[in-house]
Coordinates of C-alpha atoms and ligand atoms in Angstrom, one line a residue:
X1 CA 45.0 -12.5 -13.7
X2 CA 43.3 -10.6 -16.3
X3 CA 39.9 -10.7 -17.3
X4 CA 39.0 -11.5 -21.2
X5 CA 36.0 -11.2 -22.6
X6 CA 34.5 -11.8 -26.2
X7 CA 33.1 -8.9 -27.7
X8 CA 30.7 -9.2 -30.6
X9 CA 31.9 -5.8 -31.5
X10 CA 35.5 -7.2 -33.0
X11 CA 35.0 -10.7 -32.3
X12 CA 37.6 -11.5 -30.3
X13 CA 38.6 -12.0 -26.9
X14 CA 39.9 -8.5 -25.7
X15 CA 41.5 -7.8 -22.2
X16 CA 38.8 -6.3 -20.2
X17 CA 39.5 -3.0 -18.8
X18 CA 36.9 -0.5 -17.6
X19 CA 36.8 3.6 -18.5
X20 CA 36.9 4.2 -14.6
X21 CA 38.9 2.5 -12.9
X22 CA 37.7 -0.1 -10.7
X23 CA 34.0 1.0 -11.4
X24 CA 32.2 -0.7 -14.4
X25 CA 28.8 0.5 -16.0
X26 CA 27.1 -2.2 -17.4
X27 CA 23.6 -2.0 -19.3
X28 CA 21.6 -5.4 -20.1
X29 CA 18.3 -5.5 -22.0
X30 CA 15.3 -7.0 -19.4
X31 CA 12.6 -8.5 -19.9
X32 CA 9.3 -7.3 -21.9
X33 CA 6.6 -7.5 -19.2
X34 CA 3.7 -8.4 -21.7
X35 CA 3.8 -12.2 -20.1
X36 CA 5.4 -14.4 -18.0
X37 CA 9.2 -14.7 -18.6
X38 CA 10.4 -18.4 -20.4
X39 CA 13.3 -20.2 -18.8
X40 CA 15.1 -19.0 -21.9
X41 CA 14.7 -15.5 -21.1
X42 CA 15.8 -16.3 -18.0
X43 CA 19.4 -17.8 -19.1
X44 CA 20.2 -14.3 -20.5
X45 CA 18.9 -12.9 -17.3
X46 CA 21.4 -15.3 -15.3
X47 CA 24.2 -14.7 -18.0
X48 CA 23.8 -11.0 -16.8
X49 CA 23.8 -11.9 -13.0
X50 CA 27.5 -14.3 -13.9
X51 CA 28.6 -11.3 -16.0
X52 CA 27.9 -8.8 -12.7
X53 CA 29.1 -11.4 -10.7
X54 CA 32.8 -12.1 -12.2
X55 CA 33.4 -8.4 -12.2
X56 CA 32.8 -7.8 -8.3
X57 CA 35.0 -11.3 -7.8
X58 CA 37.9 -9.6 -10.6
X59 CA 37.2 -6.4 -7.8
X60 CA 35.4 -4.3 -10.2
X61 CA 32.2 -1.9 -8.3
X62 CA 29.2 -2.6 -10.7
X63 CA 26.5 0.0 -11.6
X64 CA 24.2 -2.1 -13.2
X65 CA 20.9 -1.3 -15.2
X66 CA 18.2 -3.6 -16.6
X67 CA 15.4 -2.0 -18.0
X68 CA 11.8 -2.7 -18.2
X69 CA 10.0 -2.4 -21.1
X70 CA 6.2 -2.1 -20.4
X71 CA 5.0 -0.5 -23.4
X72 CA 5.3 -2.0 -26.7
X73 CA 3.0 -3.4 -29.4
X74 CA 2.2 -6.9 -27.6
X75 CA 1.6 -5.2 -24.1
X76 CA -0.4 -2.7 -26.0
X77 CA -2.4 -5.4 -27.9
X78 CA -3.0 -7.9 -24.8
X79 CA -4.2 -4.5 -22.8
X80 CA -6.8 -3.6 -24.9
X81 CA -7.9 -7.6 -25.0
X82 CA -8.0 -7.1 -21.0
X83 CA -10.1 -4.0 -21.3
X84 CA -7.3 -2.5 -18.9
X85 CA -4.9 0.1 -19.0
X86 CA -0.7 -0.9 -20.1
X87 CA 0.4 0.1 -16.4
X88 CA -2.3 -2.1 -14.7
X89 CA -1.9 -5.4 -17.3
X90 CA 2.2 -5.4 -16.6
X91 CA 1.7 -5.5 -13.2
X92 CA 1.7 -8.9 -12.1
X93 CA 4.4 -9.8 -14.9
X94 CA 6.7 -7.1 -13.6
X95 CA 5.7 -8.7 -10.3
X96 CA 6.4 -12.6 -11.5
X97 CA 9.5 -11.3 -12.8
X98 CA 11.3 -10.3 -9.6
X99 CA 9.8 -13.1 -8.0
X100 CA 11.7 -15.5 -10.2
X101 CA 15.1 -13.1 -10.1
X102 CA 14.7 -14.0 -6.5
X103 CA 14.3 -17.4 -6.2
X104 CA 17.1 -18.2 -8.8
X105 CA 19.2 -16.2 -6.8
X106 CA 20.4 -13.6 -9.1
X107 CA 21.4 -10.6 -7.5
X108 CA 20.0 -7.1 -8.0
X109 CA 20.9 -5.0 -10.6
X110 CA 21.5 -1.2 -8.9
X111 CA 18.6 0.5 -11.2
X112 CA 15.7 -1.3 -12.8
X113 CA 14.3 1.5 -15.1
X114 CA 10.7 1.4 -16.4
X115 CA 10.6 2.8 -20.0
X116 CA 7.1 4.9 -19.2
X117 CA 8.9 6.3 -16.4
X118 CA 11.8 8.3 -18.7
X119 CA 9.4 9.4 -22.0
X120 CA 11.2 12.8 -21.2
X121 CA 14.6 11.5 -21.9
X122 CA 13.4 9.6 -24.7
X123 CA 11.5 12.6 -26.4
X124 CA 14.6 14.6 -25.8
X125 CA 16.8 12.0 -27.5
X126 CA 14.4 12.2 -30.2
X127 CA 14.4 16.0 -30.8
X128 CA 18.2 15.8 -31.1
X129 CA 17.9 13.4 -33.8
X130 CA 15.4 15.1 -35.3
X131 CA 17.7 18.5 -34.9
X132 CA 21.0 16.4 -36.5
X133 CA 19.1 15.1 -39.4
X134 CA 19.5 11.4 -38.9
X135 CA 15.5 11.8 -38.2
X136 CA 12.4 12.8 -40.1
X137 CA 8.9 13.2 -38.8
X138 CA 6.5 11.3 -41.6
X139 CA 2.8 11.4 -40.8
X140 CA 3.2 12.2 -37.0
X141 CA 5.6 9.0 -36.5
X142 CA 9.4 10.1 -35.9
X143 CA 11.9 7.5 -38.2
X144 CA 16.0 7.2 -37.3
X145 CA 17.3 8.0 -41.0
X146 CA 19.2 4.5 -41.6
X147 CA 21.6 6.2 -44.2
X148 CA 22.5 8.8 -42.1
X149 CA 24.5 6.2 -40.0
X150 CA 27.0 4.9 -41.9
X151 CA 28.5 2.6 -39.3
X152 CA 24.8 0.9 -39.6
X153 CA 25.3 -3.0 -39.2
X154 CA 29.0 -2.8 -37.8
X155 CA 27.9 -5.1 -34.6
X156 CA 26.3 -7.3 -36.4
X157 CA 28.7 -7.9 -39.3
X158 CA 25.5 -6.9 -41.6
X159 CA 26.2 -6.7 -44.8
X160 CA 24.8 -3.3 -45.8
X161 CA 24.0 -4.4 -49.3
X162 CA 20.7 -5.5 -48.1
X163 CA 19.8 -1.6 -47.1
X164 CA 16.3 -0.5 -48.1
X165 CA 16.9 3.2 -48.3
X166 CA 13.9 4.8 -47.3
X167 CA 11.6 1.9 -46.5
X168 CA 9.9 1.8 -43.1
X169 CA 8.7 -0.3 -40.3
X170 CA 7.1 0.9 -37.5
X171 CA 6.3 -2.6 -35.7
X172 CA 8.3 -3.6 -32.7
X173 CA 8.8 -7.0 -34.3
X174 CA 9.9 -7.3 -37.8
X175 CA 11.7 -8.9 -40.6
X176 CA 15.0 -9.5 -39.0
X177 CA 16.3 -9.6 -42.3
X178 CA 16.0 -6.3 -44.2
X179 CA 17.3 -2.8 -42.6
X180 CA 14.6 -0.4 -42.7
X181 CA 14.3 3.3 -40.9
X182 CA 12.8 2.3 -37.8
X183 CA 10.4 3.9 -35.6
X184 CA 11.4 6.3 -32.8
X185 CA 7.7 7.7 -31.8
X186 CA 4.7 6.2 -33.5
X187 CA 1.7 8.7 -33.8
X188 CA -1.3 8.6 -30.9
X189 CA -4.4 6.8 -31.8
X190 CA -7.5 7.6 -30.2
X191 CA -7.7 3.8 -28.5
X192 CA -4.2 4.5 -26.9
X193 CA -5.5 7.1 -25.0
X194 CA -7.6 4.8 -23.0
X195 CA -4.9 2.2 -22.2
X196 CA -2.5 5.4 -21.0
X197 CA -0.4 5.1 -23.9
X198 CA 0.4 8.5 -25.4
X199 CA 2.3 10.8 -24.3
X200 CA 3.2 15.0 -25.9
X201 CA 6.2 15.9 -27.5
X202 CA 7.2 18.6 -29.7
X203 CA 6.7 16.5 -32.9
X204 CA 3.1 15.1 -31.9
X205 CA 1.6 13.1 -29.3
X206 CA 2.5 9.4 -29.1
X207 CA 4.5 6.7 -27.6
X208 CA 7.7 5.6 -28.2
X209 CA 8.8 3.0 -30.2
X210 CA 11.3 -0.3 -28.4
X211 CA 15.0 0.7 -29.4
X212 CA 14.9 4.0 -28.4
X213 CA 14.0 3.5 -24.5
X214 CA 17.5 1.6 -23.9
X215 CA 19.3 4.0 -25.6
X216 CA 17.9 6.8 -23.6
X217 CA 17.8 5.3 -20.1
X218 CA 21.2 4.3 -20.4
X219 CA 22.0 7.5 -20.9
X220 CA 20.3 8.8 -17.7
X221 CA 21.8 6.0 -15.4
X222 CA 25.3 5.8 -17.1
X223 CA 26.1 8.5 -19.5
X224 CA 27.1 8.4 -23.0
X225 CA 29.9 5.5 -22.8
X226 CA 29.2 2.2 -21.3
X227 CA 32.0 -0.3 -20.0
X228 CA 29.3 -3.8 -21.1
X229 CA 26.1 -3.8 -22.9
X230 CA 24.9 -7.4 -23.0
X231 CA 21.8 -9.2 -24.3
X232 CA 20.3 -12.4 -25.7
X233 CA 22.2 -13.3 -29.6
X234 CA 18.1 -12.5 -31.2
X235 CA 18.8 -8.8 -29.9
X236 CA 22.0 -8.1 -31.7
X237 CA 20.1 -7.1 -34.7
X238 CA 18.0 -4.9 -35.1
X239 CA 17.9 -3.8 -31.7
X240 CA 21.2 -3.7 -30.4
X241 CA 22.1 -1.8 -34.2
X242 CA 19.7 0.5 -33.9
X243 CA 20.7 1.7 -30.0
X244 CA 23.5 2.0 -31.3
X245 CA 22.4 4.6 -34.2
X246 CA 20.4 6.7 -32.0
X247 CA 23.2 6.8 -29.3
X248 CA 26.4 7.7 -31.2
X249 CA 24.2 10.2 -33.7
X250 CA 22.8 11.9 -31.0
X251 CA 25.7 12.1 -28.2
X252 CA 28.5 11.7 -30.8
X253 CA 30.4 9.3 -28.4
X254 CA 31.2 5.7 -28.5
X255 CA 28.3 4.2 -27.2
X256 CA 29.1 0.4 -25.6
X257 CA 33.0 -0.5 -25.4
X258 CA 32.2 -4.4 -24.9
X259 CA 28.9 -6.4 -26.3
X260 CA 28.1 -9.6 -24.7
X261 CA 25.6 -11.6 -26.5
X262 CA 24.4 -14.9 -24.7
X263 CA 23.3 -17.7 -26.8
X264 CA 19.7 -19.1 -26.9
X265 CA 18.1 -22.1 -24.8
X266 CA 16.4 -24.2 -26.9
X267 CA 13.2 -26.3 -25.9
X268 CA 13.2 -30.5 -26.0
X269 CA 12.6 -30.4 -30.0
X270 CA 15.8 -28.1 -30.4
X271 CA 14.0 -24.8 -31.6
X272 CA 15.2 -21.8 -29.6
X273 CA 12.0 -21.4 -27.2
X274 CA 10.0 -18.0 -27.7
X275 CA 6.7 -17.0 -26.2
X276 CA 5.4 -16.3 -29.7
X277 CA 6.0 -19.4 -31.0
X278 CA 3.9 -21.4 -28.4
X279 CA 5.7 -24.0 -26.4
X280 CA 7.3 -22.3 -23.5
X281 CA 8.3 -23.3 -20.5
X282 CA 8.6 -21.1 -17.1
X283 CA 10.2 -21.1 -13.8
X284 CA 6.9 -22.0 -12.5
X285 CA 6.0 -24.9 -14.6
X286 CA 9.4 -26.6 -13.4
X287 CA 8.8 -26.0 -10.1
X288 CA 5.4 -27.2 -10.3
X289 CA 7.2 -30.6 -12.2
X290 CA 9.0 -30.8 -8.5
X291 CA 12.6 -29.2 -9.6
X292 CA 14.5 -26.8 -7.1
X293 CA 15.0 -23.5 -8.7
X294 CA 18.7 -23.2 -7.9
X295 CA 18.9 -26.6 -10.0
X296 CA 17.6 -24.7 -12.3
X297 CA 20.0 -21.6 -11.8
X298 CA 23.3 -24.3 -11.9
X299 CA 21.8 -26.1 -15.1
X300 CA 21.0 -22.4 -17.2
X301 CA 24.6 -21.1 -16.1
X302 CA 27.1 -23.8 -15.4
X303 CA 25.5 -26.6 -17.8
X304 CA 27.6 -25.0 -21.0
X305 CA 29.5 -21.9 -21.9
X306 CA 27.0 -18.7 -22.3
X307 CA 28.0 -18.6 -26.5
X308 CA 26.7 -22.1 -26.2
X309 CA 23.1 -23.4 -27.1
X310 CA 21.9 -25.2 -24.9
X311 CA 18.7 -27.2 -24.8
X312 CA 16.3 -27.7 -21.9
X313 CA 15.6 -31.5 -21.3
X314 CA 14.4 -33.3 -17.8
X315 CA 17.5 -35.3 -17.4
X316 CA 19.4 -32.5 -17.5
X317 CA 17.8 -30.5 -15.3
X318 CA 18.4 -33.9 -13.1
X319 CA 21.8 -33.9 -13.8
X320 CA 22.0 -30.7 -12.3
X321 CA 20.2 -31.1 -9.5
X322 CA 23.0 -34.0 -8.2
X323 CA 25.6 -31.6 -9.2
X324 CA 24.4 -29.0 -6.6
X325 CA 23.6 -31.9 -4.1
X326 CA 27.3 -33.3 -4.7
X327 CA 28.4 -29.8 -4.0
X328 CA 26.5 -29.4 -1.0
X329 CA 27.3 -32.7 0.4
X330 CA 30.8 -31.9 0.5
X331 CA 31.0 -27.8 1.2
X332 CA 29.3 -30.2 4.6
X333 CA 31.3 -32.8 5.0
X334 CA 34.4 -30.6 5.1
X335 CA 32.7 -28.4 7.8
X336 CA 32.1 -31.0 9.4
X337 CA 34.5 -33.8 9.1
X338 CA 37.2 -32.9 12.9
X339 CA 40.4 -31.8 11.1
X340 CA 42.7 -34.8 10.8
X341 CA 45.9 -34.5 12.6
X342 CA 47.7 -35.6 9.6
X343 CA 47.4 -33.3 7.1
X344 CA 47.8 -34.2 3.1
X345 CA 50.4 -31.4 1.8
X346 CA 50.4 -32.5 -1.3
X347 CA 46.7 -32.3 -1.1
X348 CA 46.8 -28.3 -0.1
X349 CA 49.2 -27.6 -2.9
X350 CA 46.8 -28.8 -6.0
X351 CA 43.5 -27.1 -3.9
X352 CA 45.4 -24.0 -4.5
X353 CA 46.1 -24.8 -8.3
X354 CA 42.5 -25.8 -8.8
X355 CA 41.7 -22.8 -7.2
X356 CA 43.7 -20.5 -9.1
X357 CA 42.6 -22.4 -12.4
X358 CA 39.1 -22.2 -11.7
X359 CA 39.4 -18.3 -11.7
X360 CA 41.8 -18.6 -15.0
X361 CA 38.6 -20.5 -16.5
X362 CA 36.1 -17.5 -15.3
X363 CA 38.7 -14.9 -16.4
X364 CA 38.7 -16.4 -19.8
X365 CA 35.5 -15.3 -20.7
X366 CA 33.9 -16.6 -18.0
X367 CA 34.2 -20.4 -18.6
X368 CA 32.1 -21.6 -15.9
X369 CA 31.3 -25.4 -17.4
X370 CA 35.0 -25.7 -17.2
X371 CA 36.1 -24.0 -13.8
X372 CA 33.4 -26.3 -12.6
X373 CA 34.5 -29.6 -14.2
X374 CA 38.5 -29.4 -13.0
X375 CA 36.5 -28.4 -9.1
X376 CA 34.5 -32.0 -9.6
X377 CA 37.4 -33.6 -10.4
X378 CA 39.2 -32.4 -7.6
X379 CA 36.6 -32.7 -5.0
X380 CA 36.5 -36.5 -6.1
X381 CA 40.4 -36.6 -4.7
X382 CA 38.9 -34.7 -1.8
X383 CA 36.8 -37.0 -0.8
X384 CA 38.9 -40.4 -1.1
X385 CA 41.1 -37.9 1.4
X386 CA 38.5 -37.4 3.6
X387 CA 38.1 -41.3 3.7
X388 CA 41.3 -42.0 4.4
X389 CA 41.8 -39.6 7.3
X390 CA 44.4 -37.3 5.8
X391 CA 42.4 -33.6 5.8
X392 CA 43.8 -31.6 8.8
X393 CA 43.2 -28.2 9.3
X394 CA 45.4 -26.6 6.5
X395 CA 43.1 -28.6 4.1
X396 CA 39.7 -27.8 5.6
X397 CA 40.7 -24.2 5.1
X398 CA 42.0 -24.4 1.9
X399 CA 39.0 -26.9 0.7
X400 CA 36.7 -24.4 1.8
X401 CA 38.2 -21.3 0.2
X402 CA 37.5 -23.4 -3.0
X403 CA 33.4 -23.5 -2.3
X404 CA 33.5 -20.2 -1.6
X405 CA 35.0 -19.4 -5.1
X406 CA 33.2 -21.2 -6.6
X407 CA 29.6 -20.1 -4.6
X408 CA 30.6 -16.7 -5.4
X409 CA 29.2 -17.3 -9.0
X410 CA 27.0 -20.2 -8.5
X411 CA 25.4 -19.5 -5.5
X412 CA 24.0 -22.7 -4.7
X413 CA 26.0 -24.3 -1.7
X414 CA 25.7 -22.1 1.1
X415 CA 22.0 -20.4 -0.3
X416 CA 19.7 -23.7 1.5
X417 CA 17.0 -21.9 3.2
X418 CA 17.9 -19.5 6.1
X419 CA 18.3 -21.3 9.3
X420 CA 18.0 -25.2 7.6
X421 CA 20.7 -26.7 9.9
X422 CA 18.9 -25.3 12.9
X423 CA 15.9 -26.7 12.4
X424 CA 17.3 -30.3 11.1
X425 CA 18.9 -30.5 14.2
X426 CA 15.7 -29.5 16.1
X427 CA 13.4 -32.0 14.3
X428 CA 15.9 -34.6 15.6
X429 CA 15.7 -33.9 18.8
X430 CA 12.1 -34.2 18.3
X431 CA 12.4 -37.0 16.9
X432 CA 14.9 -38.5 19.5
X433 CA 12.4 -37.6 22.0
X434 CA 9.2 -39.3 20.2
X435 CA 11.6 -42.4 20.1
X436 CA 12.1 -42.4 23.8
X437 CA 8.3 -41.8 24.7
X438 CA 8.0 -44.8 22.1
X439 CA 5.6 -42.9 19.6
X440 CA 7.5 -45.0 16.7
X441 CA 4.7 -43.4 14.1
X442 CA 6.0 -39.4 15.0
X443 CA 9.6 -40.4 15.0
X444 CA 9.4 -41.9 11.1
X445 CA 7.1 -39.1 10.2
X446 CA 9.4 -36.6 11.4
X447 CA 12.1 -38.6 9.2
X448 CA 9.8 -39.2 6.2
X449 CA 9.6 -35.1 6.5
X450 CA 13.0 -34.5 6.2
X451 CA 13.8 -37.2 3.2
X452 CA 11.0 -35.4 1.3
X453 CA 13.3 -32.0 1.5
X454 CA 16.3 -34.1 0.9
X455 CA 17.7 -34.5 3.6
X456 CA 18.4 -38.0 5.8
X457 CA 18.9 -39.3 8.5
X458 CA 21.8 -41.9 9.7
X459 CA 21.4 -43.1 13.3
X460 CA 25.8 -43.5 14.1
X461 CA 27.4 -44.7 17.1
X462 CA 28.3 -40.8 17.7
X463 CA 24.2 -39.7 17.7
X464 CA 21.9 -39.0 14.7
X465 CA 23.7 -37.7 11.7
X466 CA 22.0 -36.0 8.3
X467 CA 23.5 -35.7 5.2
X468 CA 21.3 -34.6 1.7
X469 CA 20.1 -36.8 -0.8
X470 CA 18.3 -36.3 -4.2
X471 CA 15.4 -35.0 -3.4
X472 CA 12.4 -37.2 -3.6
X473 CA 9.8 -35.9 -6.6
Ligands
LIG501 P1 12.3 -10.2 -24.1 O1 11.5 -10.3 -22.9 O2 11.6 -11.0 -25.3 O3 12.6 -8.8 -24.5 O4 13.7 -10.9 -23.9 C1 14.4 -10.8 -22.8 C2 15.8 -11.4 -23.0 O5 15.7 -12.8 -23.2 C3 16.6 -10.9 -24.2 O6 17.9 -10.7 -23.7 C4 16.5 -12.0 -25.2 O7 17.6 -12.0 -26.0 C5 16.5 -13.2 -24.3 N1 15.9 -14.4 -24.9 C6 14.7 -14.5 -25.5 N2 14.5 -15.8 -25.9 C7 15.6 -16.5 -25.5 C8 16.0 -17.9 -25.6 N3 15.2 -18.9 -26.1 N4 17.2 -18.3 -25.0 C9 18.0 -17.4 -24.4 N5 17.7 -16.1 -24.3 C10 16.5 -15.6 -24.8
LIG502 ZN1 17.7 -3.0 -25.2

C-alpha cells in the first residue's frame, strides 16, 4: 500500500514519502481571527484534519502546525472600529475557533502558533532578506524584491509575463492577478500604537505584513524543509508564492516537498462563500437551523473529493446526516446482534476486500467519497446478512474492523456523546418503572425525550430495545 498524493507543485500524483522516516512535518495555513470562521473555511480546516489523519492511519508520526494570524489589515481595521486593542478584539474569534475544531471533531494540530507571538523570527527573516538583496527598505516599509526570485510563480503555473517589476502593494488583500513586490513590514503609524500593533526592528518600527509570518513560524516549529504544506486553492497565489520567495531566498533550501490545495465550498447560489462578500454561513448558524455538527463534519469531508467544489445546500447537509445515522445504526446492530452460529464465509472474504479497497481509495489521494461508497454498498449486503441469521463471530469481527477504518477518518460512529448508551438504558429503566407505577404521562415523556435526540424506543418480546433515527428538527 503506498500513499499518493497530488501535488500542486508538479501536478501529479507522486508517491508520498517523508524526509524522516516515519515522522512527517506538515504546515497548514489557519484561520484569520478578524471574525467568525464560514463553513468554507472550515472544509479546508477538516481537509487538514483528513490529511493528518491518513498519515497516522498509513503509520506516519505527525508534527503538525496551524497558525494564527491575529494581525492583519481587517483585524487591524475592525479593532480600531471597537476602540480596543488587536490582542483583545481576536479573542473571542480565536476562542469560537477552537470551539468549532472541537465540536467537528477535528483533532489537534501539535503547535497552534500566534503570528504576534514570533515578530522576532519574522524580523530576523526579514533582515536576511534584506542582507541577500531579494529586499529593499522604501519609506520605512521592507518589500521581497519579486525579480530577485526567479522561480517566482512556479506553484502556481503563473505565467511570469504579467510581472510588474518594481510595482508595490502593501495591502494584505490584493489584485490576485498582477505580481507585485509585496510587503514584508509595513511602517508604524501613530494609531497602531494604540491597538498594540508595532513592533522595533532594525529597519524601523512596524508590523509585519501576512506572507511572511508562515514562512517564519514554520521555520521555528519545522525547519527549513517541510514533508506537506496545505491550504485552501484562493491561497495558492499570492500567498503560498510568496512563502515560498521568502523561504528558499532566505534559507536557500527547498521549502515544501508536497502542496495540498483543497478546493472551495461554495454557498446555495454557487459563488465560493467569503466573509467579504457577505453571505456566509457558520457552524453556529447550522446548528442553530437544528443540524448535528458531525453531519456537518461527514458532508464537508466525505460528500466529494477535497479538489472538488462543493456547494452547501440543506438537502445535503440532510443527506448527510442519514449517512452518519445509517452508519451508526449498523456499527450497533453488529455489536449487538448475538453472533450467529452459522457464519457466512463468503461474507468475511469480500469484508476484507472492501476493507483493503477502502484504504486503496484513501491511499489514492485520499478518496474518501469513494472508500465510503464501496463501504455503503457493502454494509447493504451486511445487513440482508444480518436478516438472514448468517453473521457469526468471524463476521462480527471482521464487520467491525471495517467501522473502525473507516471512523478512523470520519470520526462519526463511535464519537455520540460520552456515556450515551448508559444513560439510554437508564432512562428506560425509568421509564419501565413509571409504566409499572402507571404514570403513563412520564413514561411517553421520557420516550418523547429520547426521539428528540434520535434515538427510539421498540418495546420486543426480549425487553425494550433503542435503535437511532433521523433526528427530529
Ligand atoms: P482565512 O481565514 O480567510 O485566512 O482562510 C482560512 C482557510 O480557509 C484558507 O485555507 C482558505 O483557503 C480557506 N477558505 C476560504 N474560503 C473558502 C471557501 N469558500 N471554501 C473552502 N475553503 C476556503
Ligand atoms: Zn500561510
Amino acid at each position: 500500500m503506498t500513499l499518493r498524493l497530488h501535488n500542486t507543485l508538479t501536478g501529479a500524483k507522486e508517491v508520498f514519502a517523508p524526509l524522516e522516516e516515519g515522522h512527517v512535518r506538515m504546515y497548514t495555513c489557519g484561520p484569520t481571527v478578524w471574525n467568525f470562521a464560514h463553513v468554507g473555511n472550515l472544509r479546508a480546516f477538516l481537509f487538514y484534519d483528513l490529511v493528518r489523519r491518513h498519515l497516522n492511519v498509513a503509520g506516519y508520526r505527525t508534527t503538525h502546525v496551524m497558525n494564527l494570524t491575529d494581525i492583519d489589515d481587517r483585524i487591524l481595521d475592525q479593532a480600531m472600529h471597537a476602540g480596543t486593542t488587536i490582542a483583545e478584539y481576536v479573542k473571542p474569534y480565536e476562542a469560537a475557533f477552537f470551539e468549532n475544531m472541537a465540536s467537528l471533531r477535528a483533532e489537534r494540530a501539535e503547535h497552534y502558533p500566534r503570528a504576534t507571538e514570533h515578530i522576532p523570527e519574522m524580523v530576523d527573516m526579514i533582515s536576511t532578506l534584506i542582507k541577500h538583496e531579494n529586499a529593499y527598505v522604501a519609506d520605512g516599509d521592507v518589500y521581497f524584491r519579486i525579480a530577485s526570485f526567479p522561480k517566482y510563480g512556479a506553484l502556481s503555473h503563473l505565467d511570469r509575463a504579467g510581472l510588474k517589476a518594481g510595482a508595490r502593494v502593501a495591502a494584505d488583500k490584493y489584485d490576485k492577478e498582477s505580481v507585485s513586490d509585496f510587503a514584508l513590514w509595513k511602517k508604524a503609524h501613530p494609531e497602531d500604537e494604540k491597538l498594540g500593533a508595532a513592533w522595533d526592528a532594525p529597519f524601523g518600527r512596524g508590523r509585519p505584513g501576512w506572507h511572511i509570518e508562515c514562512s517564519a513560524m514554520s521555520k521555528r516549529y519545522l525547519g527549513d524543509t517541510l514533508d506537506i504544506h496545505s491550504g485552501g486553492v484562493d491561497l495558492m497565489f499570492p500567498h503560498h508564492e510568496n512563502e515560498i520567495a521568502q523561504s528558499e531566498a532566505a534559507n536557500h533550501k527547498t521549502f515544501a516537498r508536497v502542496w495540498l490545495h483543497s478546493e472551495f465550498l461554495a454557498d446555495a447560489t454557487g459563488e465560493k462563500m467569503s466573509k467579504s462578500a457577505g453571505g456566509f454561513t457558520t457552524l453556529r448558524d447550522l446548528v442553530a437551523a437544528g443540524h448535528d455538527p458531525l453531519a456537518v463534519r461527514f458532508f464537508l469531508i466525505a460528500n466529494a473529493h477535497y479538489r472538488s467544489r462543493v456547494r452547501l445546500s440543506t438537502e445535503a447537509l440532510h443527506a448527510a446526516a442519514e449517512q452518519v445515522r445509517r452508519l451508526r445504526e449498523f456499527a450497533d446492530r453488529v455489536k449487538r446482534t448475538p453472533a450467529a452460529e452459522t457464519d457466512d464465509g463468503e461474507l468475511a472474504k469480500r469484508t476484507a476486500e472492501v476493507r483493503a479497497a477502502y484504504r486503496e481509495a484513501l491511499d489514492d489521494d485520499l478518496n474518501l467519497p469513494q472508500g465510503i461508497g464501496l463501504a455503503f454498498d457493502h454494509i447493504r449486503e451486511a445487513n440482508a446478512a444480518l436478516d438472514a441469521g448468517r453473521v457469526g463471530a468471524l463476521n462480527k469481527v471482521a464487520l467491525l474492523a471495517l467501522i473502525d477504518d473507516m471512523d478512523a477518518h470520519l470520526d462519526v460512529i463511535r464519537a455520540e456523546e460520552p456515556g450515551l448508551a448508559a444513560e439510554v438504558e437508564r432512562l428506560i429503566a425509568e421509564r419501565e418503572e413509571a409504566r409499572r407505577s402507571r404514570d403513563f404521562a412520564r413514561a411517553d415523556r421520557i420516550r418523547d425525550d429520547l426521539k428528540s435526540r434520535g434515538i427510539a424506543l421498540e418495546d420486543s418480546r426480549d425487553g425494550v430495545r433503542w435503535r437511532r433515527i433521523s433526528r427530529v428538527t
